[in-house]
Coordinates of C-alpha atoms in Angstrom, one line a residue:
X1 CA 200.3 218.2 122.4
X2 CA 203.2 220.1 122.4
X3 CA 204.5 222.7 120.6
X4 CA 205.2 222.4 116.7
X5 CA 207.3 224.5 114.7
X6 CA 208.0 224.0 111.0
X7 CA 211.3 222.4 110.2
X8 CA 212.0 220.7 113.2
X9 CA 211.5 217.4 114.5
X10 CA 208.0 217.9 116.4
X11 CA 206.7 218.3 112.5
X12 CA 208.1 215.0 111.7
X13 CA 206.3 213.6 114.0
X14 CA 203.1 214.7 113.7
X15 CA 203.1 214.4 110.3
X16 CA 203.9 210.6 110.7
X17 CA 201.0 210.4 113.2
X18 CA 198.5 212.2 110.7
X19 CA 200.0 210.3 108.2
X20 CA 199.1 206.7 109.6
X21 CA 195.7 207.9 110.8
X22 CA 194.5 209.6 107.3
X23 CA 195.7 206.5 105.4
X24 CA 192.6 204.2 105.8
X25 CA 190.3 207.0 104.9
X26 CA 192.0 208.2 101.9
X27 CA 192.6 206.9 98.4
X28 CA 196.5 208.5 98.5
X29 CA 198.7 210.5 100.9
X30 CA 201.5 212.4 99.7
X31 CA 204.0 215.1 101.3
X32 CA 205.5 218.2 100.0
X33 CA 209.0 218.8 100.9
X34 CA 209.0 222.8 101.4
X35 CA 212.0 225.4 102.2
X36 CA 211.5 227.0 105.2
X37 CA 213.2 229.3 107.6
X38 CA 213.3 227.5 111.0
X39 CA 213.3 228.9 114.0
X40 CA 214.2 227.4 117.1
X41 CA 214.2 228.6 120.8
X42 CA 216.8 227.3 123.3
X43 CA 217.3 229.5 126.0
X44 CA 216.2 233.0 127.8
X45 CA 216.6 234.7 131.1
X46 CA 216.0 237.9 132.7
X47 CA 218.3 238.3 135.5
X48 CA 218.2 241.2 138.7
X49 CA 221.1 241.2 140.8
X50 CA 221.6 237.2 141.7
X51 CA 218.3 236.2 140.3
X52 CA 217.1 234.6 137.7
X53 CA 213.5 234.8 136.2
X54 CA 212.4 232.6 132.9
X55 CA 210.6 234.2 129.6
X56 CA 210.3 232.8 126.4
X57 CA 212.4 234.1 123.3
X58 CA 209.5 235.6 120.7
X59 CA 210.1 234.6 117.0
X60 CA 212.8 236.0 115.2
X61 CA 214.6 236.8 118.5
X62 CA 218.3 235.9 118.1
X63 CA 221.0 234.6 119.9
X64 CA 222.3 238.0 122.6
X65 CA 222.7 239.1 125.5
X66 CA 221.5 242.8 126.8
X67 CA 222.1 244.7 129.5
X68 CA 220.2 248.1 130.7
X69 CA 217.4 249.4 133.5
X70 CA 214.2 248.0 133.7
X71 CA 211.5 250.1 133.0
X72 CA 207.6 250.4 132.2
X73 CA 206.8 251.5 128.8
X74 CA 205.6 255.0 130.0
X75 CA 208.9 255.5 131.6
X76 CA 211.1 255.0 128.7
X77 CA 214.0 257.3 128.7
X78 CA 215.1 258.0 125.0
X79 CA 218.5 256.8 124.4
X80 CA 219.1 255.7 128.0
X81 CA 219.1 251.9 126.3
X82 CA 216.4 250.9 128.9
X83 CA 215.2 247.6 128.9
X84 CA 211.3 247.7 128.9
X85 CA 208.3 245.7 130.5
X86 CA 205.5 246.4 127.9
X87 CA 202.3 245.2 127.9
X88 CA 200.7 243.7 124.9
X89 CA 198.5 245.4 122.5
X90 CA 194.5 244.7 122.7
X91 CA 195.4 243.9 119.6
X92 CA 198.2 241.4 119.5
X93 CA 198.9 241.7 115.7
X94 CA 200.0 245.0 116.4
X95 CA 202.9 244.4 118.9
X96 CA 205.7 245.0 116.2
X97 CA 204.6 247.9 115.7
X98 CA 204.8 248.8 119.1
X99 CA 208.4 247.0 119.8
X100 CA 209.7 248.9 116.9
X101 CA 208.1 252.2 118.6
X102 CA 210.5 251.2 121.6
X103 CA 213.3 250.4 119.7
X104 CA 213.4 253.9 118.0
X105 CA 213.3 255.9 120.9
X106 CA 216.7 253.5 122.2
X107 CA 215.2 250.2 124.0
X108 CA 217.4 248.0 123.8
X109 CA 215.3 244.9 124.6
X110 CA 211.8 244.4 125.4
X111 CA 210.0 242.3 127.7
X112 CA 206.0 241.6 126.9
X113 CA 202.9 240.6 129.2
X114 CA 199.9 240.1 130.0
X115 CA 199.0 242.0 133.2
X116 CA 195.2 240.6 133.9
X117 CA 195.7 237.4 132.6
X118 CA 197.3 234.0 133.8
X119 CA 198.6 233.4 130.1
X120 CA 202.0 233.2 127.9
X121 CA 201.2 234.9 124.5
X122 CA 203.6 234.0 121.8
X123 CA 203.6 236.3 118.2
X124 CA 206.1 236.6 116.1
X125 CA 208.2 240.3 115.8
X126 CA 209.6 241.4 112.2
X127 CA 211.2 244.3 110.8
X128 CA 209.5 246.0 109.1
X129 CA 207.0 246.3 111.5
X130 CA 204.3 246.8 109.0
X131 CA 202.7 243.6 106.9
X132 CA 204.6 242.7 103.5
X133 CA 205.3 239.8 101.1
X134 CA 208.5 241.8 100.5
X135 CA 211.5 240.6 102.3
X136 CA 212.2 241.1 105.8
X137 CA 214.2 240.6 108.8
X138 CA 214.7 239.5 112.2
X139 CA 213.8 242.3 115.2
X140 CA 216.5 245.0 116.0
X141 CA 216.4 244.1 119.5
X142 CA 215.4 240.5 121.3
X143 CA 212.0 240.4 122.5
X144 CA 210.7 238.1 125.2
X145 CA 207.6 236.8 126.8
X146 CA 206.7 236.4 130.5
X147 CA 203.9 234.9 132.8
X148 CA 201.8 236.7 134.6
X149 CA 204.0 235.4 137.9
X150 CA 206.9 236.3 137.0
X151 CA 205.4 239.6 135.8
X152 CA 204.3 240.4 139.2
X153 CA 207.2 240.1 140.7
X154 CA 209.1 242.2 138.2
X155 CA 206.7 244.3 139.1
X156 CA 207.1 244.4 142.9
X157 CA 211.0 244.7 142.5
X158 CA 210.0 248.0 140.3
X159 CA 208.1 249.3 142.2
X160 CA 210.4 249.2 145.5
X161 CA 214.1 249.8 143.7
X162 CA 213.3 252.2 141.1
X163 CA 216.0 251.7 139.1
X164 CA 216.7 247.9 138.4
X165 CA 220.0 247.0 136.1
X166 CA 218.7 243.6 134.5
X167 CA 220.3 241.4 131.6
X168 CA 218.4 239.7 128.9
X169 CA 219.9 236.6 127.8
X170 CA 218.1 234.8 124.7
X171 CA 219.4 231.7 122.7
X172 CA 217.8 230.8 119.5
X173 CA 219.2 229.2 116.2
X174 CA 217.5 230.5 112.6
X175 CA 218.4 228.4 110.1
X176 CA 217.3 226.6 106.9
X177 CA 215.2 223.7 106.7
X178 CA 212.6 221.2 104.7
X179 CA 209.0 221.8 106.4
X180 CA 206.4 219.3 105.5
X181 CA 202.9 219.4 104.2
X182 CA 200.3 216.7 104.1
X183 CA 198.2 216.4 101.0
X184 CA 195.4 213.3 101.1
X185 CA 192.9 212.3 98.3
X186 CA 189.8 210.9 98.1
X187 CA 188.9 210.6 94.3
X188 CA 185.6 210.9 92.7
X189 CA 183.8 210.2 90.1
X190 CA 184.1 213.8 88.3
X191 CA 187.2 216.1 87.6
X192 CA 185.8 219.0 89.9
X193 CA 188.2 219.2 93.1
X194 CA 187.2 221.0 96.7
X195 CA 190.5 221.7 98.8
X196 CA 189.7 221.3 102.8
X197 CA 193.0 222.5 104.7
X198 CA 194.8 223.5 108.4
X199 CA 197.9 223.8 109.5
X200 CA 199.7 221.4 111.8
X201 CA 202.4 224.1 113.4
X202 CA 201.1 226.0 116.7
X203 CA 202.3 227.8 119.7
X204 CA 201.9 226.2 122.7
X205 CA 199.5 223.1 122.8
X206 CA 197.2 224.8 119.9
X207 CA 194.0 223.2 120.5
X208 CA 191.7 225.3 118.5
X209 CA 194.6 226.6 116.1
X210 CA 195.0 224.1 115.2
X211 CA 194.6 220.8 116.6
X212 CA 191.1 221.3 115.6
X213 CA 191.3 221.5 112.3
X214 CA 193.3 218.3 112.0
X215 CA 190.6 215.9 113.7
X216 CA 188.4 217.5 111.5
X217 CA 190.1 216.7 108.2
X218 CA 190.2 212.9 110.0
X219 CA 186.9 212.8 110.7
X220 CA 185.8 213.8 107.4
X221 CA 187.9 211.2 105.8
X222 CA 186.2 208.8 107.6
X223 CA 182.4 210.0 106.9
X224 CA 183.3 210.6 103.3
X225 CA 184.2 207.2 102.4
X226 CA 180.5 206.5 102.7
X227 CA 179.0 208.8 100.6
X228 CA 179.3 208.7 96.6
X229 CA 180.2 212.1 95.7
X230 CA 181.9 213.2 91.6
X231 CA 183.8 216.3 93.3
X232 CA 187.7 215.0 94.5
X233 CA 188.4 216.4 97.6
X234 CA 192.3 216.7 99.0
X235 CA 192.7 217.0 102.5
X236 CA 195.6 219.2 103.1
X237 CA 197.9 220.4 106.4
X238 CA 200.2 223.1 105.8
X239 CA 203.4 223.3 107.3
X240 CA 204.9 227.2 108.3
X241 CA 201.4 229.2 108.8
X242 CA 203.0 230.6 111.3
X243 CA 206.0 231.6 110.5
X244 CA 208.5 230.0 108.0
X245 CA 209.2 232.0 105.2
X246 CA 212.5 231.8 104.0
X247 CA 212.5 235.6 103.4
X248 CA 211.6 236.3 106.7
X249 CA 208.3 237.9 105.3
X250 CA 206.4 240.5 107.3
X251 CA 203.6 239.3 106.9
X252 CA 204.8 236.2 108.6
X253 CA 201.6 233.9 108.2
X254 CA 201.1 231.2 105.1
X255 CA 203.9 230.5 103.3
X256 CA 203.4 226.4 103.5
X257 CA 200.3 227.1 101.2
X258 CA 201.9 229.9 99.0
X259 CA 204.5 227.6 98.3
X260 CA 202.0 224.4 97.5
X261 CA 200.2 226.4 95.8
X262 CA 202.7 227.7 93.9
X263 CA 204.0 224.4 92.9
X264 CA 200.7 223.4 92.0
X265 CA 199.8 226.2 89.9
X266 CA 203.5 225.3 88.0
X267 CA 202.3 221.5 87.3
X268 CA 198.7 223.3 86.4
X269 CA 196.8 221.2 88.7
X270 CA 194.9 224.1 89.7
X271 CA 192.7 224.5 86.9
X272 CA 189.7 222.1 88.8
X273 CA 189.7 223.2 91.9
X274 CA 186.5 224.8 93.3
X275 CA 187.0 226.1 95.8
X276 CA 189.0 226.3 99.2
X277 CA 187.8 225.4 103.0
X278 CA 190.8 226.9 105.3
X279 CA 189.7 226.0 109.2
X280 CA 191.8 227.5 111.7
X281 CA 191.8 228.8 114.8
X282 CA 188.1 227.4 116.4
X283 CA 188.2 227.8 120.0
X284 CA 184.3 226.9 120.3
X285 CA 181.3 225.4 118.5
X286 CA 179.7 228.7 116.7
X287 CA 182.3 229.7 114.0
X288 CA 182.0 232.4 111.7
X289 CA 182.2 231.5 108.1
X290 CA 183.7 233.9 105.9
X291 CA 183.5 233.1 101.9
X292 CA 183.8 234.4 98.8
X293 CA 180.3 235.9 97.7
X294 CA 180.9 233.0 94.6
X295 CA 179.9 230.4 97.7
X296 CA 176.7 232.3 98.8
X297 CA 174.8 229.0 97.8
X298 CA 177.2 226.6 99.1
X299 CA 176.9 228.0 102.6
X300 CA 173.8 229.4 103.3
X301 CA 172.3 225.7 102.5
X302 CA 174.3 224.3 104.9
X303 CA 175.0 226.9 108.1
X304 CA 174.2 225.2 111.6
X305 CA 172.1 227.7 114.0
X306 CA 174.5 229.6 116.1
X307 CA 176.7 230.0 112.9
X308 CA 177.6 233.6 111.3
X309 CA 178.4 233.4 107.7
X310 CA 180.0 237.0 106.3
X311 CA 180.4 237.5 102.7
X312 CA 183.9 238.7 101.8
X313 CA 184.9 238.7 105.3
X314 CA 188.4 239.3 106.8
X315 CA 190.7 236.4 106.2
X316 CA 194.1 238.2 107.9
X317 CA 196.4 235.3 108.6
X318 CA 194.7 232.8 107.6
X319 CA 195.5 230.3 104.6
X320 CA 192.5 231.4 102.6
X321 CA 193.9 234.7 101.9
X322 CA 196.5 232.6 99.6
X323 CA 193.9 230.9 97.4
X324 CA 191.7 234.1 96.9
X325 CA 195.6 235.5 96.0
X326 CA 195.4 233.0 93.7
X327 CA 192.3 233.6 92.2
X328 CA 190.4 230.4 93.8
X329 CA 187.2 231.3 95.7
X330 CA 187.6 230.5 99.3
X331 CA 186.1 230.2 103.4
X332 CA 187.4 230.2 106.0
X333 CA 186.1 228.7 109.3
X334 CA 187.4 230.6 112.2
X335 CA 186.4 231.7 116.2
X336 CA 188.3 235.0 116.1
X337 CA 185.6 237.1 115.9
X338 CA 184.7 235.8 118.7
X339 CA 186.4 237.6 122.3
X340 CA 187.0 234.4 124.1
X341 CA 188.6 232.9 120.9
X342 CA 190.8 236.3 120.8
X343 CA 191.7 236.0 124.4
X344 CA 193.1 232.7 124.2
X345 CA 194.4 232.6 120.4
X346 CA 198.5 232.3 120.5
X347 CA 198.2 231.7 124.1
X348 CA 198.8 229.3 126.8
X349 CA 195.3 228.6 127.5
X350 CA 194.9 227.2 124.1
X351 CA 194.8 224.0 125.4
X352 CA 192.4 220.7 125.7
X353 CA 191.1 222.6 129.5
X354 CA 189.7 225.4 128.2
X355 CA 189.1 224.0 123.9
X356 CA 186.7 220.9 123.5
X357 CA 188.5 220.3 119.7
X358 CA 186.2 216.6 119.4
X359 CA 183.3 218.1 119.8
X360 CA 183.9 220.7 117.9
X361 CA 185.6 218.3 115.0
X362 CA 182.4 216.7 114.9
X363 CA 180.2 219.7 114.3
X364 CA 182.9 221.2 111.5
X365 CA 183.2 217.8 109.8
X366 CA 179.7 217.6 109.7
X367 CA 179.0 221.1 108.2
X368 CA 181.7 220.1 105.4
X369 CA 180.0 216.8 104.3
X370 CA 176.6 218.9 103.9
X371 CA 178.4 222.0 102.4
X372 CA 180.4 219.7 99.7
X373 CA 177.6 217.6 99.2
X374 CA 175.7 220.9 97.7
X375 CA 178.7 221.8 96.0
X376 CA 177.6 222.0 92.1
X377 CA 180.0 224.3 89.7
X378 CA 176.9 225.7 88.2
X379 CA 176.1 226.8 91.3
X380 CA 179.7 229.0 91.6
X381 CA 179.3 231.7 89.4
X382 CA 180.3 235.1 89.2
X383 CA 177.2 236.9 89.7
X384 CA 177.3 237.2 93.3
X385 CA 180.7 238.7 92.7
X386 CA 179.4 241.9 91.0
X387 CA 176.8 242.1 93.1
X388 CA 179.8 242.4 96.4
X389 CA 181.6 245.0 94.7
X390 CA 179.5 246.8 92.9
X391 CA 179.4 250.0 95.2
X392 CA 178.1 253.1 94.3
X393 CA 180.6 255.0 96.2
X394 CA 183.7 253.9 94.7
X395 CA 185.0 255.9 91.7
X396 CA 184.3 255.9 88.0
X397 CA 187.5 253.9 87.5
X398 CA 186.7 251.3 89.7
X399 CA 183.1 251.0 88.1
X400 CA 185.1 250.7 84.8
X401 CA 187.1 247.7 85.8
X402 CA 184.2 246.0 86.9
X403 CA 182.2 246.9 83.8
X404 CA 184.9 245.7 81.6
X405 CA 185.4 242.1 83.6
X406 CA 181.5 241.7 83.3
X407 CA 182.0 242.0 79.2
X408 CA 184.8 239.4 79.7
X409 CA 182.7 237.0 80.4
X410 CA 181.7 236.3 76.6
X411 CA 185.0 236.6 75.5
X412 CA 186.9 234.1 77.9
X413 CA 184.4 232.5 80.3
X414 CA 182.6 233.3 83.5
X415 CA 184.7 231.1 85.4
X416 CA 188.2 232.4 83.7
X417 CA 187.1 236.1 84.8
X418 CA 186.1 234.8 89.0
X419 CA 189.3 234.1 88.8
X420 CA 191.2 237.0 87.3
X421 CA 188.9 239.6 89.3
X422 CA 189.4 237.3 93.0
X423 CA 192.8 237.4 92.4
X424 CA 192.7 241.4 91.8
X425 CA 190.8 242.4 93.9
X426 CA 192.2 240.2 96.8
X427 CA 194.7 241.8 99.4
X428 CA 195.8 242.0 103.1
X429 CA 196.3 245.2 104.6
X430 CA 197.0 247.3 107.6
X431 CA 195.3 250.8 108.3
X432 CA 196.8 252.8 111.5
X433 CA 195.2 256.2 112.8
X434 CA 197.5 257.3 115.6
X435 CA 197.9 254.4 118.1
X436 CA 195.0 252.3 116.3
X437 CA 195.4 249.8 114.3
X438 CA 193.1 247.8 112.2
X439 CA 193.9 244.8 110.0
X440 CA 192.2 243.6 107.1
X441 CA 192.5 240.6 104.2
X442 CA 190.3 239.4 101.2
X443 CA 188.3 241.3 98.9
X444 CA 188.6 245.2 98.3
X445 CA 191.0 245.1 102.0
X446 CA 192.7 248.4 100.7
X447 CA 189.2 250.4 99.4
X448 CA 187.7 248.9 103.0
X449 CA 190.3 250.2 104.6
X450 CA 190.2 253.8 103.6
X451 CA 186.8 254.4 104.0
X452 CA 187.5 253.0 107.3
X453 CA 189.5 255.7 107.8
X454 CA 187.3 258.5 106.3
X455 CA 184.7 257.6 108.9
X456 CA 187.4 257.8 112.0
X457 CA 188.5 261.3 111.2
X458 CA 188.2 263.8 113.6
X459 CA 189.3 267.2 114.3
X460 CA 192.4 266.4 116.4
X461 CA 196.0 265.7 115.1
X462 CA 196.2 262.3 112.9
X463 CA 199.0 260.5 111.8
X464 CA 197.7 257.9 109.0
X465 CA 198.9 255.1 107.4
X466 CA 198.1 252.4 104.8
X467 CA 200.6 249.4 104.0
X468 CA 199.4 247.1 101.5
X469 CA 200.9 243.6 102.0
X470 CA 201.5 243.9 98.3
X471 CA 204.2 246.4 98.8
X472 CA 202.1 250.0 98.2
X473 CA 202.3 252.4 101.5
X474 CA 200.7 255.7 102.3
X475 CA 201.8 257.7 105.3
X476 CA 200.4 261.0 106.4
X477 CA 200.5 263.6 109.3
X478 CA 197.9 266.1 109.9
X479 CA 197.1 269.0 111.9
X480 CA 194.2 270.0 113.8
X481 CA 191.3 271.1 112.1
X482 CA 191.9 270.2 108.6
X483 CA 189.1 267.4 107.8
X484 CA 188.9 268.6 104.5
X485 CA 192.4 267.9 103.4
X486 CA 192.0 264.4 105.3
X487 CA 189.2 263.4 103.3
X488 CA 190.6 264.8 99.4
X489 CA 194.0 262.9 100.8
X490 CA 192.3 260.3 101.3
X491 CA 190.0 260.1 98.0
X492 CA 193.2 260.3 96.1
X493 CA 194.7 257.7 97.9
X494 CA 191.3 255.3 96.7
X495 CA 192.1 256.6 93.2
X496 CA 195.7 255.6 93.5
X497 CA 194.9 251.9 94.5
X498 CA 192.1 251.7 92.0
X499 CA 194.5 252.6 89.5
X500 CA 196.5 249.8 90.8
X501 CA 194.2 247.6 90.4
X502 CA 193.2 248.5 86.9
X503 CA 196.6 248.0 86.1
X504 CA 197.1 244.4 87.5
X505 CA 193.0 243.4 86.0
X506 CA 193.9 244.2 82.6
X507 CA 197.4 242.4 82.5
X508 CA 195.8 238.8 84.0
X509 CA 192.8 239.4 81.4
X510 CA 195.7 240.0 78.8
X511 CA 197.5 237.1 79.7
X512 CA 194.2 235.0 79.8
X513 CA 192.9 236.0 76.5
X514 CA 196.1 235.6 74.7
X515 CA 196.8 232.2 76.8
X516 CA 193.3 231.0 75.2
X517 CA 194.0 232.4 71.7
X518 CA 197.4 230.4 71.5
X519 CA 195.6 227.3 72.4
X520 CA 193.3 227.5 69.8
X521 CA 195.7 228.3 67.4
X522 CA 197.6 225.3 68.7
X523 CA 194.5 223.2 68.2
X524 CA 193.8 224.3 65.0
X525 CA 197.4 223.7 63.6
X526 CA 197.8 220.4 65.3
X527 CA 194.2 219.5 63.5
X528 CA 194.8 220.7 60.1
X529 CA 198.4 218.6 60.1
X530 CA 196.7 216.0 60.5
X531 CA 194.1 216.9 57.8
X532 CA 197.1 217.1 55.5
X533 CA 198.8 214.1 56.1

């Protein structure tokens, strides 16, 4: 299959395909019309002298055309407007950080690789470099892609001229457009609802991310018409996980299910729902499972041999990130813990050669029918919640929070507080000591991340930082030998965010509890009119 990008016509397609597959299996199929940002590659070229050589534009690369000397990343010339062959980052989340790097030391255009590998990667570039949900932009300078042949002989030119004057050309068109997203049903007899979801937009031919997870969500339709189940389960493919977001967000991934979930929350058809299953990205038959310490039950009852199942977890770009946002306990089935899932991932060899996505289908679908099957709502409670976060080593504030949601429970429910306190204490975020940089999403992500960073200290110069995708950042230099100061900056940067999240726990329990007392007071009134008449 080829590639799919939200927006454009490819999506239509598949979406009919899915569409007409699904609908034997399924009571009802419907599709959510969302606004998304569309981008759209057309052209790019690297040309030396009277040759030509192809690359691929990188998302949001625009329309231009650049001109400067070609050189490797360790030879950039600051403010010489060089145009520069850089490798990509072990860790590919990272490159806008590193193409911003380039940019402020005068690059004016960058060309990535692989140098080892016979791959195309493809990830998108924003500005800011850092993850937000706050509004961004496109890159300051086009970025490309390359093979690894045309890399070699980019190379080999190098290497003999020296100096090489190339041009840049990319063509690309950003523009708005309607994205689609697939909901299917399969009712049952009770109210309680279990979501199972992918994405149908990839780079490349996307076999593991995420042609995958679509036969999966077929091939569960089709075993689960046999069994007689009371949970409702919607079978749902998200347009723009990729990228999409009309605001050109930083953090690029998910906004086809923060918008459907968004419009569900509005229409208060949330209010059921179980729980989330978010498959993506499974590049071979031993996934990791990583779930909301709610699910403990759920999962360990029904984990295949060979399967990892890790409470909490890290859930960075993937859809079940947006339900824990909204206070929905989720898992998420993924490879990338896994290095030949990593290697391949946004990459050319994502592809039915080297990704066996029936067999794998099979073994996910078959995991779901057992997992949903053990699925009881008594069996979700919030208990193995306070057992996650209740850490010794966090401060007394934190403690307090948690204190003070365990008391909720008598006032508005056990199942009104999981929700408040996943949605609190849920957060992406990015942790950078010097040229490392670690990424992180789900429960406590901030609190994990700066203890992360309290064991990495060492006696040499550090330059730290912290971005919270929900907007707060911390950025610190340090001089050598001053571990102390490291470690009291960095206990009063845990205070800060614990503060934060004090602040956001008691305005949803606020909200709750007065939410509950007007509906009492509704039902009371509307009772005793009627009394009276």
């Amino acid at each position: 299959m080829s590639e799919v990008i939200a927006g454009t016509r490819s999506e239509s397609k598949i979406i009919r395909g899915l569409r007409s597959q699904l609908s034997d299996h399924v009571d009802w199929v419907d599709v959510l019309k969302t606004p998304v940002k569309t981008w759209i590659p057309e052209e790019c070229s690297i040309t030396i002298d009277t040759e030509d050589f192809e690359c691929t534009p990188i998302p949001y690369s625009l329309t231009s055309e650049t001109e400067g000397y070609l050189v490797f990343e360790e030879n950039i010339q600051p403010g010489a407007g060089n145009i520069v062959l850089m490798r990509y980052p072990e860790n590919y989340f990272a490159t806008s950080i590193r193409v911003h790097e380039a940019f402020r030391k005068g690059v004016s255009a960058v060309i990535l690789f692989e140098k080892d590998e016979h791959v195309t990667r493809k990830i998108a570039v924003t500005d800011p470099p850092y993850p937000s949900n706050m509004p961004g932009n496109p890159p300051p300078i086009p970025v490309v892609t390359i093979d690894h042949e045309v890399f070699r002989a980019l190379e080999r030119r190098l290497r003999i001229s020296g100096g090489l004057k190339a041009t840049v050309k990319v063509g690309a068109i950003l523009k708005d457009s309607i994205g689609y997203t697939l909901i299917a049903g399969i009712n049952g007899s009770g109210e309680s609802e279990v979501h199972v979801t992918t994405h149908h937009d990839h780079w490349f031919q996307g076999e593991g991310d995420s042609i995958v997870g679509l036969k999966t969500l077929l091939a569960l339709a089709k075993q689960w018409r046999t069994v007689e189940n009371k949970v409702n389960i919607l079978l749902i493919s998200f347009t723009a996980k990729e990228l999409g977001s009309p605001y050109l967000s930083p953090y690029h991934w998910s906004w086809g299910s923060k918008y459907f979930l968004q419009v569900m929350r509005n229409k208060a058809l949330l209010e059921n729902t179980l729980y989330s299953i978010v498959i993506d990205s499974v590049h071979v038959n031993t996934p990791t499972v990583y779930y909301h310490p709610s699910l403990y039950k759920v999962v360990v009852e029904s984990l295949k041999p060979g399967w990892n199942a890790v409470p909490g977890g890290n859930h960075y770009s993937l859809d079940s990130l947006t339900y824990l946002r909204e206070g929905i306990p989720s898992m998420a089935i993924t490879t990338l813990s896994n290095e030949y899932s990593w290697k391949i991932h946004y990459s050319s060899l994502d592809n039915p050669i080297n990704v066996n996505s029936d067999s794998i289908a099979v073994e996910l679908s078959g995991f779901l029918v057992k997992t949903i099957l053990a699925s009881k709502s008594e069996e979700i409670t919030v208990n193995n919640l306070w057992d996650y976060i209740s850490l010794d080593n966090y401060p007394l504030e934190f403690k307090t929070i948690v204190a003070k949601a365990r008391q909720a429970e008598s006032v508005i429910g056990s199942r009104s507080v999981l929700r408040i306190t996943t949605k609190t204490f849920s957060d992406c975020a990015l942790l950078r000591i010097n040229d490392h940089a670690i990424f992180h999403a789900g429960l406590l992500s901030p609190l994990l991340l700066a203890e992360e960073a309290g064991r990495r200290i060492g006696e040499e110069e550090i330059f730290l930082k912290l971005q919270l995708c929900s907007g707060r950042s911390y950025s610190f230099f340090f001089a050598r030998h001053n571990k102390r100061f490291v470690k009291e900056t960095l206990s009063k940067i845990v205070d800060d965010i614990v503060s934060l999240l004090s602040d956001e726990f008691n305005y949803e329990y606020n909200f709750k509890l007065f939410s509950t007392f007007d509906r009492i007071q509704g039902g009371a009134g509307g009772e005793a009119g009627a009394n009276r008449s």
